[in-house]
PDB file of N, CA, C and O in Angstrom:
ATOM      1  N   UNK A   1      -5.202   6.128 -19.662  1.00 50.00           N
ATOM      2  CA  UNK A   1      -5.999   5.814 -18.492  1.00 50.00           C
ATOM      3  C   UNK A   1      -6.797   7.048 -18.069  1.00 50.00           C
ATOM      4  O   UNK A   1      -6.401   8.213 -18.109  1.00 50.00           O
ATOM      5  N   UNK A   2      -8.312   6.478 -17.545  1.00 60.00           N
ATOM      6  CA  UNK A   2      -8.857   7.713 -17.131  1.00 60.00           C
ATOM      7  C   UNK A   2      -8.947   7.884 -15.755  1.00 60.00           C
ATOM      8  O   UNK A   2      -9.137   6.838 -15.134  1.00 60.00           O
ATOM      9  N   UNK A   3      -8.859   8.978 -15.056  1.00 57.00           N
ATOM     10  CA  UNK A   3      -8.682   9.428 -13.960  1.00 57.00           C
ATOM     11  C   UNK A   3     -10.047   8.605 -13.489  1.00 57.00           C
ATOM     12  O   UNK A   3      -9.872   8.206 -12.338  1.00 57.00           O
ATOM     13  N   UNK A   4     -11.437   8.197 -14.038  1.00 58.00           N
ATOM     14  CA  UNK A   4     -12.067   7.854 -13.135  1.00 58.00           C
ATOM     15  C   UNK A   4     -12.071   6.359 -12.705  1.00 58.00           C
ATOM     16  O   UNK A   4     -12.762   5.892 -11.799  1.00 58.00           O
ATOM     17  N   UNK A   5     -10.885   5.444 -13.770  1.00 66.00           N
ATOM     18  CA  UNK A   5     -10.593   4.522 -13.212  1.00 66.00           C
ATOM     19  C   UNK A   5      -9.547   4.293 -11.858  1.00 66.00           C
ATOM     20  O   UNK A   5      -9.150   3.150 -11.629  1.00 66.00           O
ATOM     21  N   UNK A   6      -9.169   5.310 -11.071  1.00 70.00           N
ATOM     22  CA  UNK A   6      -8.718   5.180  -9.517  1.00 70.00           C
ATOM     23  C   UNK A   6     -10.131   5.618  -8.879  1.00 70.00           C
ATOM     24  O   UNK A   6     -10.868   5.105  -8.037  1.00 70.00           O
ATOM     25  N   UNK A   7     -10.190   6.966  -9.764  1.00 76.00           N
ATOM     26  CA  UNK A   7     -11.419   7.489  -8.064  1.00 76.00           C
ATOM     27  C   UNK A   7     -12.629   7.223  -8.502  1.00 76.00           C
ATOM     28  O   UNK A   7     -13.005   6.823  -9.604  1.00 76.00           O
ATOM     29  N   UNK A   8     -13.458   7.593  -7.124  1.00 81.00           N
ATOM     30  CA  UNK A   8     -14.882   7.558  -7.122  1.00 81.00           C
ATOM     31  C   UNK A   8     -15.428   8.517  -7.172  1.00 81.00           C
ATOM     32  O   UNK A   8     -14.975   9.109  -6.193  1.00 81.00           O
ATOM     33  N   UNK A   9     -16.399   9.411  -7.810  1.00 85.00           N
ATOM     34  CA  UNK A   9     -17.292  10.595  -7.449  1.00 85.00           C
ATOM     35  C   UNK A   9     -17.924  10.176  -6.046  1.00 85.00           C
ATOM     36  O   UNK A   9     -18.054   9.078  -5.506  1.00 85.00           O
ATOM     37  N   UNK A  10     -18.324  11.686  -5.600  1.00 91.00           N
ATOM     38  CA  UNK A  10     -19.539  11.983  -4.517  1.00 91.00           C
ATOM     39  C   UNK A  10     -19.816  12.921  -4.144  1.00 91.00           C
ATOM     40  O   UNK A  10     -19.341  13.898  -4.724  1.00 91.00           O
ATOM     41  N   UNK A  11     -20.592  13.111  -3.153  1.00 95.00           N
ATOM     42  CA  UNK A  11     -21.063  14.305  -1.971  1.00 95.00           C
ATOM     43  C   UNK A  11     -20.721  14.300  -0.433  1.00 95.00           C
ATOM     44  O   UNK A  11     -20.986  13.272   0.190  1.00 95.00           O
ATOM     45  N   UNK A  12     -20.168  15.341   0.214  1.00 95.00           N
ATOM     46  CA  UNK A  12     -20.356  15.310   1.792  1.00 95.00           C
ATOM     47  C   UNK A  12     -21.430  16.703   1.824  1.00 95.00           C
ATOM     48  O   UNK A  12     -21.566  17.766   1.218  1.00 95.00           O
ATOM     49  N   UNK A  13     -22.167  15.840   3.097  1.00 97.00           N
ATOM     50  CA  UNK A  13     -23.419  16.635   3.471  1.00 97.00           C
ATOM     51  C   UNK A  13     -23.350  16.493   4.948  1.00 97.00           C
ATOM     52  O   UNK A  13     -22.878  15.570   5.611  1.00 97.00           O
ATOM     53  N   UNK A  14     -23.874  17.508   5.296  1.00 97.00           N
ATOM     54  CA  UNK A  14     -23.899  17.895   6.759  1.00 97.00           C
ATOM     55  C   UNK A  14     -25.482  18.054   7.304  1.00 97.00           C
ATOM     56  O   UNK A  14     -26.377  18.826   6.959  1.00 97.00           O
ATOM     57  N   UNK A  15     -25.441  17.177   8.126  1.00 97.00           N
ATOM     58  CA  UNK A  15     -27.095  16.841   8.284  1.00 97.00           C
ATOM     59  C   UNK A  15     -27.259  17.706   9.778  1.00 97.00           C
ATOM     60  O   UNK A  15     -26.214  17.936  10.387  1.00 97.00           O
ATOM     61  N   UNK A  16     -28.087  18.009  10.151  1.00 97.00           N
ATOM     62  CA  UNK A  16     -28.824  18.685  11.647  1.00 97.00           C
ATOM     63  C   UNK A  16     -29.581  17.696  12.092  1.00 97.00           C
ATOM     64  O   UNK A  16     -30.420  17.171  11.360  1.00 97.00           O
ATOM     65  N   UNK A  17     -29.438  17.424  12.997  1.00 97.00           N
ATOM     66  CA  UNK A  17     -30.527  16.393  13.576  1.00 97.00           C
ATOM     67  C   UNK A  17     -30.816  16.622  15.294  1.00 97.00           C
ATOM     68  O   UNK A  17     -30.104  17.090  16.182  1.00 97.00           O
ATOM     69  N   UNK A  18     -32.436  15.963  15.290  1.00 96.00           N
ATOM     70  CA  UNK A  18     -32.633  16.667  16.723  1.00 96.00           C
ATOM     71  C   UNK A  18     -33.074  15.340  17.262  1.00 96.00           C
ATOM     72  O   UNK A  18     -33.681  14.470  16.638  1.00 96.00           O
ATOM     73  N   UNK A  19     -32.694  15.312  18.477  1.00 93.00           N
ATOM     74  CA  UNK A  19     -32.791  13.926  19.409  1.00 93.00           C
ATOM     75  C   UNK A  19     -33.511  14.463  19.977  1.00 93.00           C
ATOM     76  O   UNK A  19     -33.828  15.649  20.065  1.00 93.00           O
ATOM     77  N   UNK A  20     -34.096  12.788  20.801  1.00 90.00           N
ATOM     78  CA  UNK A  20     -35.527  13.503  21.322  1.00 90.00           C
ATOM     79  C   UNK A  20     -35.850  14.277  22.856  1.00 90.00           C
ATOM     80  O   UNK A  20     -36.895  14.309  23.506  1.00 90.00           O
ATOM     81  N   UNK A  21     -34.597  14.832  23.113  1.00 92.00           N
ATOM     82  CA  UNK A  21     -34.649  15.849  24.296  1.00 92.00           C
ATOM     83  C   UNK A  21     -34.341  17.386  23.070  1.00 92.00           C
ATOM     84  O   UNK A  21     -33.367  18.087  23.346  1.00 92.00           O
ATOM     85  N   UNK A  22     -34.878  17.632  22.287  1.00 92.00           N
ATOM     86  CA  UNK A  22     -34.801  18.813  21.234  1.00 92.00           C
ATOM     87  C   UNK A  22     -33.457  19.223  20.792  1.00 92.00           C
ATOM     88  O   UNK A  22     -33.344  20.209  20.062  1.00 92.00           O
ATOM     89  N   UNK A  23     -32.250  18.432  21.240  1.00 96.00           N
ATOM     90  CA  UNK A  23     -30.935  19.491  20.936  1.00 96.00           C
ATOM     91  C   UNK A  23     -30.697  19.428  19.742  1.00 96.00           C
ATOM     92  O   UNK A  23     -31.472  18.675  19.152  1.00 96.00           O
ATOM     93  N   UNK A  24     -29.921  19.919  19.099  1.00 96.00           N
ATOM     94  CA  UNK A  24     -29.618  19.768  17.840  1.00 96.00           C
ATOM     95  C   UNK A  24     -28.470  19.386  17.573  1.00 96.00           C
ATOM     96  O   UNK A  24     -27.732  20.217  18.100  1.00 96.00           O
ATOM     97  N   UNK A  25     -27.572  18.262  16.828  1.00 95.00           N
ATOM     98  CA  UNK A  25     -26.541  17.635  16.465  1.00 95.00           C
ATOM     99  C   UNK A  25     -26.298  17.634  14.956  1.00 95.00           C
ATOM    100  O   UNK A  25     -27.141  17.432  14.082  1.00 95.00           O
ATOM    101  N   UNK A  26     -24.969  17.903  14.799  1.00 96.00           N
ATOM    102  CA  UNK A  26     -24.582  17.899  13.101  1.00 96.00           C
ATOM    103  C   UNK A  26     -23.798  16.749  13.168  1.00 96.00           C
ATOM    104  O   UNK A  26     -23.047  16.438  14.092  1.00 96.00           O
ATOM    105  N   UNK A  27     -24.081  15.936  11.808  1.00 96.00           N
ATOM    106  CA  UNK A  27     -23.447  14.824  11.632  1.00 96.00           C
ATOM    107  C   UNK A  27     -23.115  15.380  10.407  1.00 96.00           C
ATOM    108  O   UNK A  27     -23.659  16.364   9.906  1.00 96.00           O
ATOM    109  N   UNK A  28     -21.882  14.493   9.764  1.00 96.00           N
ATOM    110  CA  UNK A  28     -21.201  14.629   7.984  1.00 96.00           C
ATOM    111  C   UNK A  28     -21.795  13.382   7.652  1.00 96.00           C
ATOM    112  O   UNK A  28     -21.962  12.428   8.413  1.00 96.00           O
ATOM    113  N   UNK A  29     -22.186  13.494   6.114  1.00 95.00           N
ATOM    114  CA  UNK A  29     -22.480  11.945   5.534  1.00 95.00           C
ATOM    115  C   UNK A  29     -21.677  12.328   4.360  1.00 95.00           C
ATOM    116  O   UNK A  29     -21.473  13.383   3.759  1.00 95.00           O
ATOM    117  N   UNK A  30     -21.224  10.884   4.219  1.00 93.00           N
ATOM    118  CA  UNK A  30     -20.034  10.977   2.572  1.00 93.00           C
ATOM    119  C   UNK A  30     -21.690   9.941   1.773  1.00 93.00           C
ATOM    120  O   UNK A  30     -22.504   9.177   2.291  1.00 93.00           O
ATOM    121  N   UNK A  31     -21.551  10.356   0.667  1.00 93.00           N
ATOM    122  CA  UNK A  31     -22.853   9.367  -0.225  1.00 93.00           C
ATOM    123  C   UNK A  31     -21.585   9.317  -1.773  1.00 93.00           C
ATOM    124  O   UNK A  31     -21.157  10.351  -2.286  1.00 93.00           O
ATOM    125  N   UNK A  32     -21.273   8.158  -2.166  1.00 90.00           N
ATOM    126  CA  UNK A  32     -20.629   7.919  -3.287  1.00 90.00           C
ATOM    127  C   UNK A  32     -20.902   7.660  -4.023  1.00 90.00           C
ATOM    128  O   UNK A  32     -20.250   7.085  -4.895  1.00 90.00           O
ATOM    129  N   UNK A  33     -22.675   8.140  -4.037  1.00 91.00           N
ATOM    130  CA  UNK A  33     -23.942   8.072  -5.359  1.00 91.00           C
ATOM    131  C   UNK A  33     -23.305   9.214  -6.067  1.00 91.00           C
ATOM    132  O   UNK A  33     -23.117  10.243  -5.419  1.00 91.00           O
ATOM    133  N   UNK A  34     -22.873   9.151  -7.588  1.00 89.00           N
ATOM    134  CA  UNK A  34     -22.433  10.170  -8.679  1.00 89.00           C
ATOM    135  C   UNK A  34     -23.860  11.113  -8.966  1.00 89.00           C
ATOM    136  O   UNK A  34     -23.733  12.207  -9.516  1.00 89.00           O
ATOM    137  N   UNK A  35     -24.872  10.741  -8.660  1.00 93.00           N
ATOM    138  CA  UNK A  35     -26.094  12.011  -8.387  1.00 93.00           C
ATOM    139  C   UNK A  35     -26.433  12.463  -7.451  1.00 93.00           C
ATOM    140  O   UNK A  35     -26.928  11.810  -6.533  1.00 93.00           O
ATOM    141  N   UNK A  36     -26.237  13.826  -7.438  1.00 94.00           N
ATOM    142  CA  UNK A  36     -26.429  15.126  -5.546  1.00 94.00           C
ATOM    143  C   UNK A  36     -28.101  14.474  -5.559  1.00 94.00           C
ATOM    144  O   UNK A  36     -28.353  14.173  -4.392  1.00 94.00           O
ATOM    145  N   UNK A  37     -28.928  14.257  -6.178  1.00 95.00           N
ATOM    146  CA  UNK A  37     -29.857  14.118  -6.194  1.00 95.00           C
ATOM    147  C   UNK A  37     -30.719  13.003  -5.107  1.00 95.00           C
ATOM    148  O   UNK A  37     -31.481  13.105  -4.145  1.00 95.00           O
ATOM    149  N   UNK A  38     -30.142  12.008  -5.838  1.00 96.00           N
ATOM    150  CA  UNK A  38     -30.037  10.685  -5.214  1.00 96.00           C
ATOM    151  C   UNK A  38     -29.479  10.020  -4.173  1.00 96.00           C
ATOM    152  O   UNK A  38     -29.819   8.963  -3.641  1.00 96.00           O
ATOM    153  N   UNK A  39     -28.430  10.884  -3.906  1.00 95.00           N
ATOM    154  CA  UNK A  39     -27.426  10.835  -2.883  1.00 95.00           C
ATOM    155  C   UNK A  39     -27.935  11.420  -1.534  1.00 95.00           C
ATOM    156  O   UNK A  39     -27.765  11.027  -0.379  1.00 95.00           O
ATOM    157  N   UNK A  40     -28.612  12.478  -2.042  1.00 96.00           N
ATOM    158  CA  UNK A  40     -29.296  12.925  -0.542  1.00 96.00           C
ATOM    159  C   UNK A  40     -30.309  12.158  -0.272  1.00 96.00           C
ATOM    160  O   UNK A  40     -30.499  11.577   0.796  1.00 96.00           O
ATOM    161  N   UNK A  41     -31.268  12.122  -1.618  1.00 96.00           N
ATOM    162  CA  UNK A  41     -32.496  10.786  -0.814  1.00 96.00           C
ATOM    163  C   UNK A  41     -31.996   9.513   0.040  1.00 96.00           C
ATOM    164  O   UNK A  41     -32.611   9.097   1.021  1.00 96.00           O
ATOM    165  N   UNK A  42     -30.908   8.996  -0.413  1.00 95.00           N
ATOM    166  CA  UNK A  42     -30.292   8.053   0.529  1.00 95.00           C
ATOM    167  C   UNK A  42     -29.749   8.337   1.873  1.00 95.00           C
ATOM    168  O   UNK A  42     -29.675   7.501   2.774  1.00 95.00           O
ATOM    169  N   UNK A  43     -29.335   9.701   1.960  1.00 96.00           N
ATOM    170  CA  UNK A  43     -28.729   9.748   3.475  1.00 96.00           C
ATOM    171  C   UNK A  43     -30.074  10.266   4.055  1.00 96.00           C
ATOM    172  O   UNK A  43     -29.979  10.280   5.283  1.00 96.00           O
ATOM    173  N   UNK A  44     -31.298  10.698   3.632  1.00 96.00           N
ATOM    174  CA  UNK A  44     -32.120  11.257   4.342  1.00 96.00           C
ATOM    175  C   UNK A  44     -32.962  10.020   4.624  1.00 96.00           C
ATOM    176  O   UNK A  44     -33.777  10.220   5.524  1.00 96.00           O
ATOM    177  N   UNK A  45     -32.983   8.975   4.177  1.00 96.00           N
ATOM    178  CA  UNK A  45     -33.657   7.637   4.086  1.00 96.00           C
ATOM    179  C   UNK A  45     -32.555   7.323   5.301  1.00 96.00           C
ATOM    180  O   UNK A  45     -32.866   7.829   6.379  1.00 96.00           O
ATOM    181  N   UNK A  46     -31.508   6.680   5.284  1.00 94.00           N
ATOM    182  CA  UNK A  46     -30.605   6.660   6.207  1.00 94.00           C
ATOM    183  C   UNK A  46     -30.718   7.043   7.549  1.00 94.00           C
ATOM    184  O   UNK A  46     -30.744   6.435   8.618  1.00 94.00           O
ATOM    185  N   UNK A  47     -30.795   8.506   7.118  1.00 94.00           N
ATOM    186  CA  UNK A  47     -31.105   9.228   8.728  1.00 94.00           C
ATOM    187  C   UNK A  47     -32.352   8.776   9.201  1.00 94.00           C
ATOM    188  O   UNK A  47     -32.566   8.798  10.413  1.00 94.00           O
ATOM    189  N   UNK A  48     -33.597   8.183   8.049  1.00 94.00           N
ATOM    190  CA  UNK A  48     -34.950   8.042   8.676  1.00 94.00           C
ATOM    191  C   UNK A  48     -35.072   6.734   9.508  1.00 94.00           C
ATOM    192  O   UNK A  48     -35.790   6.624  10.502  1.00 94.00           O
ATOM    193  N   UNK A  49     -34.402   5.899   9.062  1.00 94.00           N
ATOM    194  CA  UNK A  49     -33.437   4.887  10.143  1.00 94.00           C
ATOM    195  C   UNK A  49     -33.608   5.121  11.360  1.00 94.00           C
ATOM    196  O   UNK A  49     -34.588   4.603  11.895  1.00 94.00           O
ATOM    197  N   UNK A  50     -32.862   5.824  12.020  1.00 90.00           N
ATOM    198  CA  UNK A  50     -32.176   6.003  12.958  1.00 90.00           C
ATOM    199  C   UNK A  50     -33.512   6.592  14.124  1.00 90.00           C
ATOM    200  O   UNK A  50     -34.099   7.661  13.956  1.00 90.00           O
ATOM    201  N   UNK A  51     -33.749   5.784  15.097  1.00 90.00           N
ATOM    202  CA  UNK A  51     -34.322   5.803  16.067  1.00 90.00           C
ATOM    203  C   UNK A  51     -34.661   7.025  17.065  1.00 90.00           C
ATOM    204  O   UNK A  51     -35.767   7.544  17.219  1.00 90.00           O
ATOM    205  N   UNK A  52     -33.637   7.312  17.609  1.00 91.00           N
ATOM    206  CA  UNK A  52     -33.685   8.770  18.449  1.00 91.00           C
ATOM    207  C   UNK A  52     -33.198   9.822  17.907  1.00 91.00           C
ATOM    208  O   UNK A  52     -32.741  10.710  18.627  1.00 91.00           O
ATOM    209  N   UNK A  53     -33.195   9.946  16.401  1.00 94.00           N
ATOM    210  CA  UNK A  53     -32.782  11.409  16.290  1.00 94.00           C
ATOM    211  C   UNK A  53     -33.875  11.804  14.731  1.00 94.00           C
ATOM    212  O   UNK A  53     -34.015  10.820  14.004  1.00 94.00           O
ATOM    213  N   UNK A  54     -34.299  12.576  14.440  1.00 94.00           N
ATOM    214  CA  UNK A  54     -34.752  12.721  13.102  1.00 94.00           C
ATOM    215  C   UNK A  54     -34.123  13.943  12.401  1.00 94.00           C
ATOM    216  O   UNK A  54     -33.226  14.608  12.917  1.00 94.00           O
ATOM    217  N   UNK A  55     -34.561  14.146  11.408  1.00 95.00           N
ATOM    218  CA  UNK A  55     -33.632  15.318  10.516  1.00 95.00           C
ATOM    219  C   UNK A  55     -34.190  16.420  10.740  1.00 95.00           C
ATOM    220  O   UNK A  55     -35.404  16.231  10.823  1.00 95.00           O
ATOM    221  N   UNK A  56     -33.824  17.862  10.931  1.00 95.00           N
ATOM    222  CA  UNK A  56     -33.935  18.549  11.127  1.00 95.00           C
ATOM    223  C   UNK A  56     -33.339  19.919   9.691  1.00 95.00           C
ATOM    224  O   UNK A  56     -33.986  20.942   9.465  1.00 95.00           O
ATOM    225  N   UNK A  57     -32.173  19.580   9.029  1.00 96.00           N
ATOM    226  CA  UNK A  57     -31.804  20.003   8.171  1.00 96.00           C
ATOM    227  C   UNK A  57     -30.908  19.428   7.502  1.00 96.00           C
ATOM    228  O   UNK A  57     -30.105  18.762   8.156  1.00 96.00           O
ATOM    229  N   UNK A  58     -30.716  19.493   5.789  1.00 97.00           N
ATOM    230  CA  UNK A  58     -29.216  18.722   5.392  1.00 97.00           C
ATOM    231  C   UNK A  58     -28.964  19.848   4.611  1.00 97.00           C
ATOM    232  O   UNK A  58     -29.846  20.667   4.354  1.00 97.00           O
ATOM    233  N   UNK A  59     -27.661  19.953   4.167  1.00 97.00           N
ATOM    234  CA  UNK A  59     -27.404  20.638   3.105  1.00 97.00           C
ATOM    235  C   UNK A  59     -26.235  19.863   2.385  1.00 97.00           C
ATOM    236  O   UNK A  59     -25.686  19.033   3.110  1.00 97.00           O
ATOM    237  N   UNK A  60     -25.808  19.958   1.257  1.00 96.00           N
ATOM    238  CA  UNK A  60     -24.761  19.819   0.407  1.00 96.00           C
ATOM    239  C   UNK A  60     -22.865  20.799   1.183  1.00 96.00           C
ATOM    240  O   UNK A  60     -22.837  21.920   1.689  1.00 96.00           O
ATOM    241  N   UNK A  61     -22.106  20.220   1.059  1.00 96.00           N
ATOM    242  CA  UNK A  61     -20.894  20.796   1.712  1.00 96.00           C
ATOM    243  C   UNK A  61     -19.684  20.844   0.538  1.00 96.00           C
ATOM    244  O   UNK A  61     -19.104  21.826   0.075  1.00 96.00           O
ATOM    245  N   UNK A  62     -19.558  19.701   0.294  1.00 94.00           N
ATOM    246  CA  UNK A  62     -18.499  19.521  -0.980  1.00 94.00           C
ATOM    247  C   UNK A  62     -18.711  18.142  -1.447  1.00 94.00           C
ATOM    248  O   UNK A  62     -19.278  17.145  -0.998  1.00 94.00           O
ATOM    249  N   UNK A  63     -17.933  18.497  -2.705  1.00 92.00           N
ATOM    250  CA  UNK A  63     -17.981  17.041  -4.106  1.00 92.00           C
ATOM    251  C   UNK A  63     -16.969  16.497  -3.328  1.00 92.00           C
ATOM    252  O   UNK A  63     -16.140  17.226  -2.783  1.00 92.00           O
ATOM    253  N   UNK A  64     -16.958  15.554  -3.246  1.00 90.00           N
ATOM    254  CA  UNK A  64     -15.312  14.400  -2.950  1.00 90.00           C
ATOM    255  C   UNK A  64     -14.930  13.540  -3.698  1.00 90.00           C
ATOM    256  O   UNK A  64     -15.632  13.530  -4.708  1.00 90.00           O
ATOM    257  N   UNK A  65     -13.957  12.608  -3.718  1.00 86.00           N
ATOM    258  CA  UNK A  65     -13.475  11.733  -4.364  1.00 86.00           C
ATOM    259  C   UNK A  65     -12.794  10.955  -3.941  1.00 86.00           C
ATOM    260  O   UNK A  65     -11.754  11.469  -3.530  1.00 86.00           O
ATOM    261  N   UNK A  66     -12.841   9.745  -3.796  1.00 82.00           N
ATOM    262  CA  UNK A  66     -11.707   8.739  -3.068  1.00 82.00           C
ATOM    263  C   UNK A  66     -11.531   8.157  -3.612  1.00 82.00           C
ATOM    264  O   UNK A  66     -12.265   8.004  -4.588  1.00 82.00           O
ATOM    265  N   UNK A  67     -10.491   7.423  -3.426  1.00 80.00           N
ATOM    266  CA  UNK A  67      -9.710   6.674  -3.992  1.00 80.00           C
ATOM    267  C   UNK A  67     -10.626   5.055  -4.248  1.00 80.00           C
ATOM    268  O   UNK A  67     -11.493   4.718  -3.442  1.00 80.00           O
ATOM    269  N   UNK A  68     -10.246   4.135  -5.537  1.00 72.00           N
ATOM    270  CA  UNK A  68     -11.061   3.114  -5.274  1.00 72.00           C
ATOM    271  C   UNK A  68     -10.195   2.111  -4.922  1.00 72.00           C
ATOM    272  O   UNK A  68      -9.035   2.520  -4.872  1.00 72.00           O
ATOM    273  N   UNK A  69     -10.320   1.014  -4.674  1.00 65.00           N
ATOM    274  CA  UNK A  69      -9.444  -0.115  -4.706  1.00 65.00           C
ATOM    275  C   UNK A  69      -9.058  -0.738  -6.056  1.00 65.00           C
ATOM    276  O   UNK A  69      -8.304  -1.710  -6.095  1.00 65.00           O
TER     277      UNK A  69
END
């Protein structure tokens, strides 16, 4: 058996974001896209979502892995 039949690859990223009175807020995003690449275009698409706050900075934090069902 291979270990990647329990887990899942991913990324946690730590986003900056500024609401619209200027403050600045850090959120974590888990993305369980197996590409850092792709994974950020999705949480930054994600964040572009989101109404009162826009991105301000993301960076990469750590690889993760969870468990699958």
């Amino acid at each position: 058996m291979k270990i990647e039949q329990y887990f899942s690859y991913g990324f946690l990223f730590e986003a900056k974001l500024l609401n619209k009175h200027g403050e600045t807020i850090a959120k974590q995003f888990v993305s369980m896209e197996p590409n850092e690449e792709i994974a950020m275009e999705k949480i930054i698409f994600t964040i572009s979502l989101l109404q009162d706050f826009k991105l301000h900075q993301i960076k990469l934090i750590d690889e993760v892995w969870m468990v699958t069902e």
